[in-house]
Amino acid sequence: MLGSPITKRRWRNFRSNNRAFWSLIIFSGLFTLSLFAEFIANDKPIFVSYRGEIHMPIFTFYPETRFGGDFKTEAAYKEVEVEC
């Protein structure tokens, strides 16, 4: 992976600096977490249990009528009338 001797020496020097190395680890972890931000902090629930059935609105469209609503539009999951 690390080919030339100069690159190996630079990597060894970087690893010897604990603050820089741990900053890289933390930054990489936060960056990886940010890649899933749309999935984690979405306005749709990941799982919905309604009358014994399990639904996954994050992957499939469910109309409001499926959860006891009046319209065939996308369910507003936080409304009291449609609350699961």
PDB file of N, CA and C in Angstrom:
ATOM      1  N   MET A   1       0.826  -1.183   0.000  1.00  0.00           N
ATOM      2  CA  MET A   1       0.000   0.000   0.000  1.00  0.00           C
ATOM      3  C   MET A   1       0.872   1.250   0.000  1.00  0.00           C
ATOM      4  N   LEU A   2       1.775   1.347   0.949  1.00  0.00           N
ATOM      5  CA  LEU A   2       2.661   2.500   1.004  1.00  0.00           C
ATOM      6  C   LEU A   2       3.947   2.139   0.288  1.00  0.00           C
ATOM      7  N   GLY A   3       4.138   2.694  -0.880  1.00  0.00           N
ATOM      8  CA  GLY A   3       5.214   2.241  -1.730  1.00  0.00           C
ATOM      9  C   GLY A   3       6.593   2.758  -1.397  1.00  0.00           C
ATOM     10  N   SER A   4       6.839   4.021  -1.570  1.00  0.00           N
ATOM     11  CA  SER A   4       8.209   4.525  -1.489  1.00  0.00           C
ATOM     12  C   SER A   4       8.674   4.691  -0.041  1.00  0.00           C
ATOM     13  N   PRO A   5       9.968   4.679   0.172  1.00  0.00           N
ATOM     14  CA  PRO A   5      10.506   4.849   1.532  1.00  0.00           C
ATOM     15  C   PRO A   5      10.161   6.206   2.142  1.00  0.00           C
ATOM     16  N   ILE A   6      10.078   7.229   1.317  1.00  0.00           N
ATOM     17  CA  ILE A   6       9.734   8.562   1.838  1.00  0.00           C
ATOM     18  C   ILE A   6       8.296   8.581   2.356  1.00  0.00           C
ATOM     19  N   THR A   7       7.408   7.881   1.654  1.00  0.00           N
ATOM     20  CA  THR A   7       6.016   7.807   2.103  1.00  0.00           C
ATOM     21  C   THR A   7       5.912   7.035   3.410  1.00  0.00           C
ATOM     22  N   LYS A   8       6.667   5.969   3.527  1.00  0.00           N
ATOM     23  CA  LYS A   8       6.668   5.195   4.774  1.00  0.00           C
ATOM     24  C   LYS A   8       7.181   6.032   5.937  1.00  0.00           C
ATOM     25  N   ARG A   9       8.223   6.813   5.685  1.00  0.00           N
ATOM     26  CA  ARG A   9       8.769   7.672   6.737  1.00  0.00           C
ATOM     27  C   ARG A   9       7.769   8.751   7.146  1.00  0.00           C
ATOM     28  N   ARG A  10       7.082   9.329   6.171  1.00  0.00           N
ATOM     29  CA  ARG A  10       6.069  10.351   6.475  1.00  0.00           C
ATOM     30  C   ARG A  10       4.924   9.752   7.294  1.00  0.00           C
ATOM     31  N   TRP A  11       4.503   8.560   6.926  1.00  0.00           N
ATOM     32  CA  TRP A  11       3.421   7.905   7.666  1.00  0.00           C
ATOM     33  C   TRP A  11       3.858   7.577   9.095  1.00  0.00           C
ATOM     34  N   ARG A  12       5.088   7.127   9.255  1.00  0.00           N
ATOM     35  CA  ARG A  12       5.625   6.822  10.580  1.00  0.00           C
ATOM     36  C   ARG A  12       5.704   8.093  11.438  1.00  0.00           C
ATOM     37  N   ASN A  13       6.117   9.195  10.845  1.00  0.00           N
ATOM     38  CA  ASN A  13       6.153  10.473  11.567  1.00  0.00           C
ATOM     39  C   ASN A  13       4.744  10.925  11.947  1.00  0.00           C
ATOM     40  N   PHE A  14       3.810  10.731  11.036  1.00  0.00           N
ATOM     41  CA  PHE A  14       2.424  11.115  11.332  1.00  0.00           C
ATOM     42  C   PHE A  14       1.860  10.266  12.465  1.00  0.00           C
ATOM     43  N   ARG A  15       2.135   8.967  12.438  1.00  0.00           N
ATOM     44  CA  ARG A  15       1.654   8.074  13.495  1.00  0.00           C
ATOM     45  C   ARG A  15       2.272   8.401  14.847  1.00  0.00           C
ATOM     46  N   SER A  16       3.463   8.927  14.872  1.00  0.00           N
ATOM     47  CA  SER A  16       4.114   9.261  16.146  1.00  0.00           C
ATOM     48  C   SER A  16       3.487  10.489  16.799  1.00  0.00           C
ATOM     49  N   ASN A  17       2.807  11.314  16.024  1.00  0.00           N
ATOM     50  CA  ASN A  17       2.105  12.477  16.566  1.00  0.00           C
ATOM     51  C   ASN A  17       0.701  12.019  16.980  1.00  0.00           C
ATOM     52  N   ASN A  18       0.512  11.736  18.271  1.00  0.00           N
ATOM     53  CA  ASN A  18      -0.755  11.166  18.750  1.00  0.00           C
ATOM     54  C   ASN A  18      -1.945  12.066  18.479  1.00  0.00           C
ATOM     55  N   ARG A  19      -1.792  13.355  18.690  1.00  0.00           N
ATOM     56  CA  ARG A  19      -2.916  14.269  18.490  1.00  0.00           C
ATOM     57  C   ARG A  19      -3.375  14.255  17.032  1.00  0.00           C
ATOM     58  N   ALA A  20      -2.451  14.284  16.113  1.00  0.00           N
ATOM     59  CA  ALA A  20      -2.802  14.265  14.693  1.00  0.00           C
ATOM     60  C   ALA A  20      -3.436  12.934  14.302  1.00  0.00           C
ATOM     61  N   PHE A  21      -2.883  11.847  14.804  1.00  0.00           N
ATOM     62  CA  PHE A  21      -3.410  10.528  14.440  1.00  0.00           C
ATOM     63  C   PHE A  21      -4.830  10.341  14.960  1.00  0.00           C
ATOM     64  N   TRP A  22      -5.082  10.693  16.237  1.00  0.00           N
ATOM     65  CA  TRP A  22      -6.426  10.528  16.786  1.00  0.00           C
ATOM     66  C   TRP A  22      -7.409  11.513  16.162  1.00  0.00           C
ATOM     67  N   SER A  23      -6.939  12.669  15.753  1.00  0.00           N
ATOM     68  CA  SER A  23      -7.804  13.607  15.035  1.00  0.00           C
ATOM     69  C   SER A  23      -8.238  13.015  13.701  1.00  0.00           C
ATOM     70  N   LEU A  24      -7.311  12.342  13.031  1.00  0.00           N
ATOM     71  CA  LEU A  24      -7.658  11.670  11.770  1.00  0.00           C
ATOM     72  C   LEU A  24      -8.688  10.575  12.001  1.00  0.00           C
ATOM     73  N   ILE A  25      -8.526   9.794  13.057  1.00  0.00           N
ATOM     74  CA  ILE A  25      -9.474   8.713  13.364  1.00  0.00           C
ATOM     75  C   ILE A  25     -10.859   9.291  13.656  1.00  0.00           C
ATOM     76  N   ILE A  26     -10.912  10.320  14.493  1.00  0.00           N
ATOM     77  CA  ILE A  26     -12.201  10.930  14.853  1.00  0.00           C
ATOM     78  C   ILE A  26     -12.840  11.583  13.639  1.00  0.00           C
ATOM     79  N   PHE A  27     -12.059  12.312  12.857  1.00  0.00           N
ATOM     80  CA  PHE A  27     -12.591  12.955  11.661  1.00  0.00           C
ATOM     81  C   PHE A  27     -13.124  11.918  10.678  1.00  0.00           C
ATOM     82  N   SER A  28     -12.399  10.830  10.495  1.00  0.00           N
ATOM     83  CA  SER A  28     -12.853   9.770   9.582  1.00  0.00           C
ATOM     84  C   SER A  28     -14.149   9.138  10.069  1.00  0.00           C
ATOM     85  N   GLY A  29     -14.261   8.921  11.381  1.00  0.00           N
ATOM     86  CA  GLY A  29     -15.496   8.361  11.936  1.00  0.00           C
ATOM     87  C   GLY A  29     -16.681   9.290  11.754  1.00  0.00           C
ATOM     88  N   LEU A  30     -16.479  10.586  12.019  1.00  0.00           N
ATOM     89  CA  LEU A  30     -17.568  11.550  11.838  1.00  0.00           C
ATOM     90  C   LEU A  30     -17.949  11.694  10.370  1.00  0.00           C
ATOM     91  N   PHE A  31     -16.969  11.649   9.489  1.00  0.00           N
ATOM     92  CA  PHE A  31     -17.264  11.716   8.064  1.00  0.00           C
ATOM     93  C   PHE A  31     -18.084  10.509   7.622  1.00  0.00           C
ATOM     94  N   THR A  32     -17.709   9.327   8.084  1.00  0.00           N
ATOM     95  CA  THR A  32     -18.464   8.114   7.752  1.00  0.00           C
ATOM     96  C   THR A  32     -19.880   8.195   8.294  1.00  0.00           C
ATOM     97  N   LEU A  33     -20.037   8.693   9.510  1.00  0.00           N
ATOM     98  CA  LEU A  33     -21.364   8.870  10.084  1.00  0.00           C
ATOM     99  C   LEU A  33     -22.194   9.862   9.275  1.00  0.00           C
ATOM    100  N   SER A  34     -21.563  10.908   8.758  1.00  0.00           N
ATOM    101  CA  SER A  34     -22.293  11.908   7.977  1.00  0.00           C
ATOM    102  C   SER A  34     -22.796  11.347   6.646  1.00  0.00           C
ATOM    103  N   LEU A  35     -22.168  10.301   6.149  1.00  0.00           N
ATOM    104  CA  LEU A  35     -22.641   9.690   4.911  1.00  0.00           C
ATOM    105  C   LEU A  35     -24.020   9.052   5.089  1.00  0.00           C
ATOM    106  N   PHE A  36     -24.346   8.663   6.326  1.00  0.00           N
ATOM    107  CA  PHE A  36     -25.635   8.052   6.619  1.00  0.00           C
ATOM    108  C   PHE A  36     -26.606   9.040   7.258  1.00  0.00           C
ATOM    109  N   ALA A  37     -26.315  10.334   7.194  1.00  0.00           N
ATOM    110  CA  ALA A  37     -27.137  11.345   7.861  1.00  0.00           C
ATOM    111  C   ALA A  37     -28.567  11.365   7.312  1.00  0.00           C
ATOM    112  N   GLU A  38     -28.731  11.202   6.026  1.00  0.00           N
ATOM    113  CA  GLU A  38     -30.073  11.216   5.442  1.00  0.00           C
ATOM    114  C   GLU A  38     -30.903  10.048   5.952  1.00  0.00           C
ATOM    115  N   PHE A  39     -30.280   8.937   6.186  1.00  0.00           N
ATOM    116  CA  PHE A  39     -30.984   7.768   6.718  1.00  0.00           C
ATOM    117  C   PHE A  39     -31.276   7.930   8.207  1.00  0.00           C
ATOM    118  N   ILE A  40     -30.336   8.500   8.955  1.00  0.00           N
ATOM    119  CA  ILE A  40     -30.479   8.629  10.405  1.00  0.00           C
ATOM    120  C   ILE A  40     -31.483   9.715  10.777  1.00  0.00           C
ATOM    121  N   ALA A  41     -31.389  10.883  10.159  1.00  0.00           N
ATOM    122  CA  ALA A  41     -32.214  12.031  10.539  1.00  0.00           C
ATOM    123  C   ALA A  41     -33.241  12.340   9.459  1.00  0.00           C
ATOM    124  N   ASN A  42     -33.974  11.359   9.047  1.00  0.00           N
ATOM    125  CA  ASN A  42     -34.973  11.514   8.008  1.00  0.00           C
ATOM    126  C   ASN A  42     -36.300  11.944   8.621  1.00  0.00           C
ATOM    127  N   ASP A  43     -37.200  12.516   7.809  1.00  0.00           N
ATOM    128  CA  ASP A  43     -38.514  12.891   8.317  1.00  0.00           C
ATOM    129  C   ASP A  43     -39.490  11.720   8.300  1.00  0.00           C
ATOM    130  N   LYS A  44     -39.081  10.595   7.751  1.00  0.00           N
ATOM    131  CA  LYS A  44     -39.910   9.389   7.759  1.00  0.00           C
ATOM    132  C   LYS A  44     -39.374   8.421   8.808  1.00  0.00           C
ATOM    133  N   PRO A  45     -40.254   7.694   9.471  1.00  0.00           N
ATOM    134  CA  PRO A  45     -39.756   6.689  10.418  1.00  0.00           C
ATOM    135  C   PRO A  45     -39.145   5.502   9.675  1.00  0.00           C
ATOM    136  N   ILE A  46     -38.246   4.821  10.341  1.00  0.00           N
ATOM    137  CA  ILE A  46     -37.620   3.650   9.731  1.00  0.00           C
ATOM    138  C   ILE A  46     -38.558   2.456   9.813  1.00  0.00           C
ATOM    139  N   PHE A  47     -39.148   2.237  10.987  1.00  0.00           N
ATOM    140  CA  PHE A  47     -40.106   1.150  11.201  1.00  0.00           C
ATOM    141  C   PHE A  47     -41.395   1.724  11.762  1.00  0.00           C
ATOM    142  N   VAL A  48     -42.533   1.157  11.320  1.00  0.00           N
ATOM    143  CA  VAL A  48     -43.842   1.517  11.853  1.00  0.00           C
ATOM    144  C   VAL A  48     -44.580   0.227  12.149  1.00  0.00           C
ATOM    145  N   SER A  49     -45.096   0.118  13.359  1.00  0.00           N
ATOM    146  CA  SER A  49     -45.930  -1.018  13.728  1.00  0.00           C
ATOM    147  C   SER A  49     -47.358  -0.506  13.854  1.00  0.00           C
ATOM    148  N   TYR A  50     -48.242  -0.994  12.991  1.00  0.00           N
ATOM    149  CA  TYR A  50     -49.627  -0.545  12.984  1.00  0.00           C
ATOM    150  C   TYR A  50     -50.533  -1.766  12.939  1.00  0.00           C
ATOM    151  N   ARG A  51     -51.298  -1.961  14.005  1.00  0.00           N
ATOM    152  CA  ARG A  51     -52.228  -3.091  14.133  1.00  0.00           C
ATOM    153  C   ARG A  51     -51.546  -4.433  13.879  1.00  0.00           C
ATOM    154  N   GLY A  52     -50.382  -4.604  14.464  1.00  0.00           N
ATOM    155  CA  GLY A  52     -49.671  -5.870  14.356  1.00  0.00           C
ATOM    156  C   GLY A  52     -48.858  -6.054  13.089  1.00  0.00           C
ATOM    157  N   GLU A  53     -48.952  -5.126  12.151  1.00  0.00           N
ATOM    158  CA  GLU A  53     -48.171  -5.211  10.918  1.00  0.00           C
ATOM    159  C   GLU A  53     -46.963  -4.291  11.029  1.00  0.00           C
ATOM    160  N   ILE A  54     -45.869  -4.724  10.482  1.00  0.00           N
ATOM    161  CA  ILE A  54     -44.662  -3.903  10.483  1.00  0.00           C
ATOM    162  C   ILE A  54     -44.457  -3.344   9.082  1.00  0.00           C
ATOM    163  N   HIS A  55     -44.303  -2.029   9.015  1.00  0.00           N
ATOM    164  CA  HIS A  55     -44.085  -1.328   7.747  1.00  0.00           C
ATOM    165  C   HIS A  55     -42.744  -0.620   7.805  1.00  0.00           C
ATOM    166  N   MET A  56     -42.152  -0.415   6.647  1.00  0.00           N
ATOM    167  CA  MET A  56     -40.873   0.295   6.548  1.00  0.00           C
ATOM    168  C   MET A  56     -41.027   1.452   5.567  1.00  0.00           C
ATOM    169  N   PRO A  57     -41.547   2.600   6.028  1.00  0.00           N
ATOM    170  CA  PRO A  57     -41.803   3.724   5.129  1.00  0.00           C
ATOM    171  C   PRO A  57     -40.557   4.343   4.516  1.00  0.00           C
ATOM    172  N   ILE A  58     -39.414   4.071   5.065  1.00  0.00           N
ATOM    173  CA  ILE A  58     -38.198   4.656   4.502  1.00  0.00           C
ATOM    174  C   ILE A  58     -37.878   4.041   3.139  1.00  0.00           C
ATOM    175  N   PHE A  59     -38.369   2.822   2.882  1.00  0.00           N
ATOM    176  CA  PHE A  59     -38.100   2.145   1.618  1.00  0.00           C
ATOM    177  C   PHE A  59     -39.308   2.108   0.684  1.00  0.00           C
ATOM    178  N   THR A  60     -40.524   2.170   1.230  1.00  0.00           N
ATOM    179  CA  THR A  60     -41.739   2.004   0.441  1.00  0.00           C
ATOM    180  C   THR A  60     -42.707   3.139   0.722  1.00  0.00           C
ATOM    181  N   PHE A  61     -43.466   3.546  -0.290  1.00  0.00           N
ATOM    182  CA  PHE A  61     -44.496   4.566  -0.125  1.00  0.00           C
ATOM    183  C   PHE A  61     -45.749   3.922   0.456  1.00  0.00           C
ATOM    184  N   TYR A  62     -46.269   4.491   1.533  1.00  0.00           N
ATOM    185  CA  TYR A  62     -47.526   4.046   2.120  1.00  0.00           C
ATOM    186  C   TYR A  62     -48.485   5.224   2.146  1.00  0.00           C
ATOM    187  N   PRO A  63     -49.683   5.073   1.549  1.00  0.00           N
ATOM    188  CA  PRO A  63     -50.645   6.174   1.602  1.00  0.00           C
ATOM    189  C   PRO A  63     -51.223   6.320   3.005  1.00  0.00           C
ATOM    190  N   GLU A  64     -51.791   7.474   3.251  1.00  0.00           N
ATOM    191  CA  GLU A  64     -52.376   7.761   4.561  1.00  0.00           C
ATOM    192  C   GLU A  64     -53.538   6.827   4.874  1.00  0.00           C
ATOM    193  N   THR A  65     -54.239   6.354   3.848  1.00  0.00           N
ATOM    194  CA  THR A  65     -55.374   5.453   4.068  1.00  0.00           C
ATOM    195  C   THR A  65     -54.931   4.124   4.682  1.00  0.00           C
ATOM    196  N   ARG A  66     -53.692   3.756   4.496  1.00  0.00           N
ATOM    197  CA  ARG A  66     -53.167   2.509   5.069  1.00  0.00           C
ATOM    198  C   ARG A  66     -53.134   2.554   6.594  1.00  0.00           C
ATOM    199  N   PHE A  67     -53.020   3.774   7.142  1.00  0.00           N
ATOM    200  CA  PHE A  67     -52.932   3.953   8.588  1.00  0.00           C
ATOM    201  C   PHE A  67     -54.172   4.628   9.163  1.00  0.00           C
ATOM    202  N   GLY A  68     -55.287   4.545   8.478  1.00  0.00           N
ATOM    203  CA  GLY A  68     -56.536   5.078   8.998  1.00  0.00           C
ATOM    204  C   GLY A  68     -56.815   6.516   8.620  1.00  0.00           C
ATOM    205  N   GLY A  69     -56.075   7.067   7.678  1.00  0.00           N
ATOM    206  CA  GLY A  69     -56.295   8.443   7.242  1.00  0.00           C
ATOM    207  C   GLY A  69     -57.342   8.519   6.147  1.00  0.00           C
ATOM    208  N   ASP A  70     -57.544   9.722   5.612  1.00  0.00           N
ATOM    209  CA  ASP A  70     -58.580   9.950   4.607  1.00  0.00           C
ATOM    210  C   ASP A  70     -58.048  10.060   3.181  1.00  0.00           C
ATOM    211  N   PHE A  71     -56.805  10.427   3.009  1.00  0.00           N
ATOM    212  CA  PHE A  71     -56.286  10.744   1.682  1.00  0.00           C
ATOM    213  C   PHE A  71     -55.291   9.691   1.209  1.00  0.00           C
ATOM    214  N   LYS A  72     -55.101   9.629  -0.122  1.00  0.00           N
ATOM    215  CA  LYS A  72     -54.159   8.668  -0.686  1.00  0.00           C
ATOM    216  C   LYS A  72     -52.785   9.294  -0.911  1.00  0.00           C
ATOM    217  N   THR A  73     -52.529  10.377  -0.220  1.00  0.00           N
ATOM    218  CA  THR A  73     -51.210  10.998  -0.288  1.00  0.00           C
ATOM    219  C   THR A  73     -50.289  10.337   0.730  1.00  0.00           C
ATOM    220  N   GLU A  74     -49.043  10.749   0.727  1.00  0.00           N
ATOM    221  CA  GLU A  74     -48.097  10.166   1.678  1.00  0.00           C
ATOM    222  C   GLU A  74     -48.516  10.504   3.101  1.00  0.00           C
ATOM    223  N   ALA A  75     -48.419   9.530   3.973  1.00  0.00           N
ATOM    224  CA  ALA A  75     -48.861   9.696   5.355  1.00  0.00           C
ATOM    225  C   ALA A  75     -47.987  10.706   6.083  1.00  0.00           C
ATOM    226  N   ALA A  76     -48.650  11.552   6.877  1.00  0.00           N
ATOM    227  CA  ALA A  76     -47.941  12.461   7.774  1.00  0.00           C
ATOM    228  C   ALA A  76     -47.846  11.727   9.105  1.00  0.00           C
ATOM    229  N   TYR A  77     -46.720  11.115   9.365  1.00  0.00           N
ATOM    230  CA  TYR A  77     -46.588  10.171  10.475  1.00  0.00           C
ATOM    231  C   TYR A  77     -46.668  10.822  11.844  1.00  0.00           C
ATOM    232  N   LYS A  78     -46.501  12.133  11.936  1.00  0.00           N
ATOM    233  CA  LYS A  78     -46.533  12.797  13.236  1.00  0.00           C
ATOM    234  C   LYS A  78     -47.915  13.331  13.603  1.00  0.00           C
ATOM    235  N   GLU A  79     -48.875  13.271  12.691  1.00  0.00           N
ATOM    236  CA  GLU A  79     -50.220  13.746  12.991  1.00  0.00           C
ATOM    237  C   GLU A  79     -50.947  12.750  13.882  1.00  0.00           C
ATOM    238  N   VAL A  80     -51.832  13.274  14.718  1.00  0.00           N
ATOM    239  CA  VAL A  80     -52.556  12.429  15.671  1.00  0.00           C
ATOM    240  C   VAL A  80     -53.503  11.481  14.945  1.00  0.00           C
ATOM    241  N   GLU A  81     -54.137  11.932  13.877  1.00  0.00           N
ATOM    242  CA  GLU A  81     -55.099  11.093  13.156  1.00  0.00           C
ATOM    243  C   GLU A  81     -54.429   9.878  12.526  1.00  0.00           C
ATOM    244  N   VAL A  82     -53.170   9.992  12.211  1.00  0.00           N
ATOM    245  CA  VAL A  82     -52.463   8.931  11.511  1.00  0.00           C
ATOM    246  C   VAL A  82     -51.450   8.262  12.431  1.00  0.00           C
ATOM    247  N   GLU A  83     -51.410   8.648  13.678  1.00  0.00           N
ATOM    248  CA  GLU A  83     -50.380   8.155  14.586  1.00  0.00           C
ATOM    249  C   GLU A  83     -50.435   6.639  14.702  1.00  0.00           C
ATOM    250  N   CYS A  84     -49.302   6.028  14.549  1.00  0.00           N
ATOM    251  CA  CYS A  84     -49.222   4.567  14.547  1.00  0.00           C
ATOM    252  C   CYS A  84     -48.842   4.039  15.906  1.00  0.00           C
TER     253      CYS A  84
END
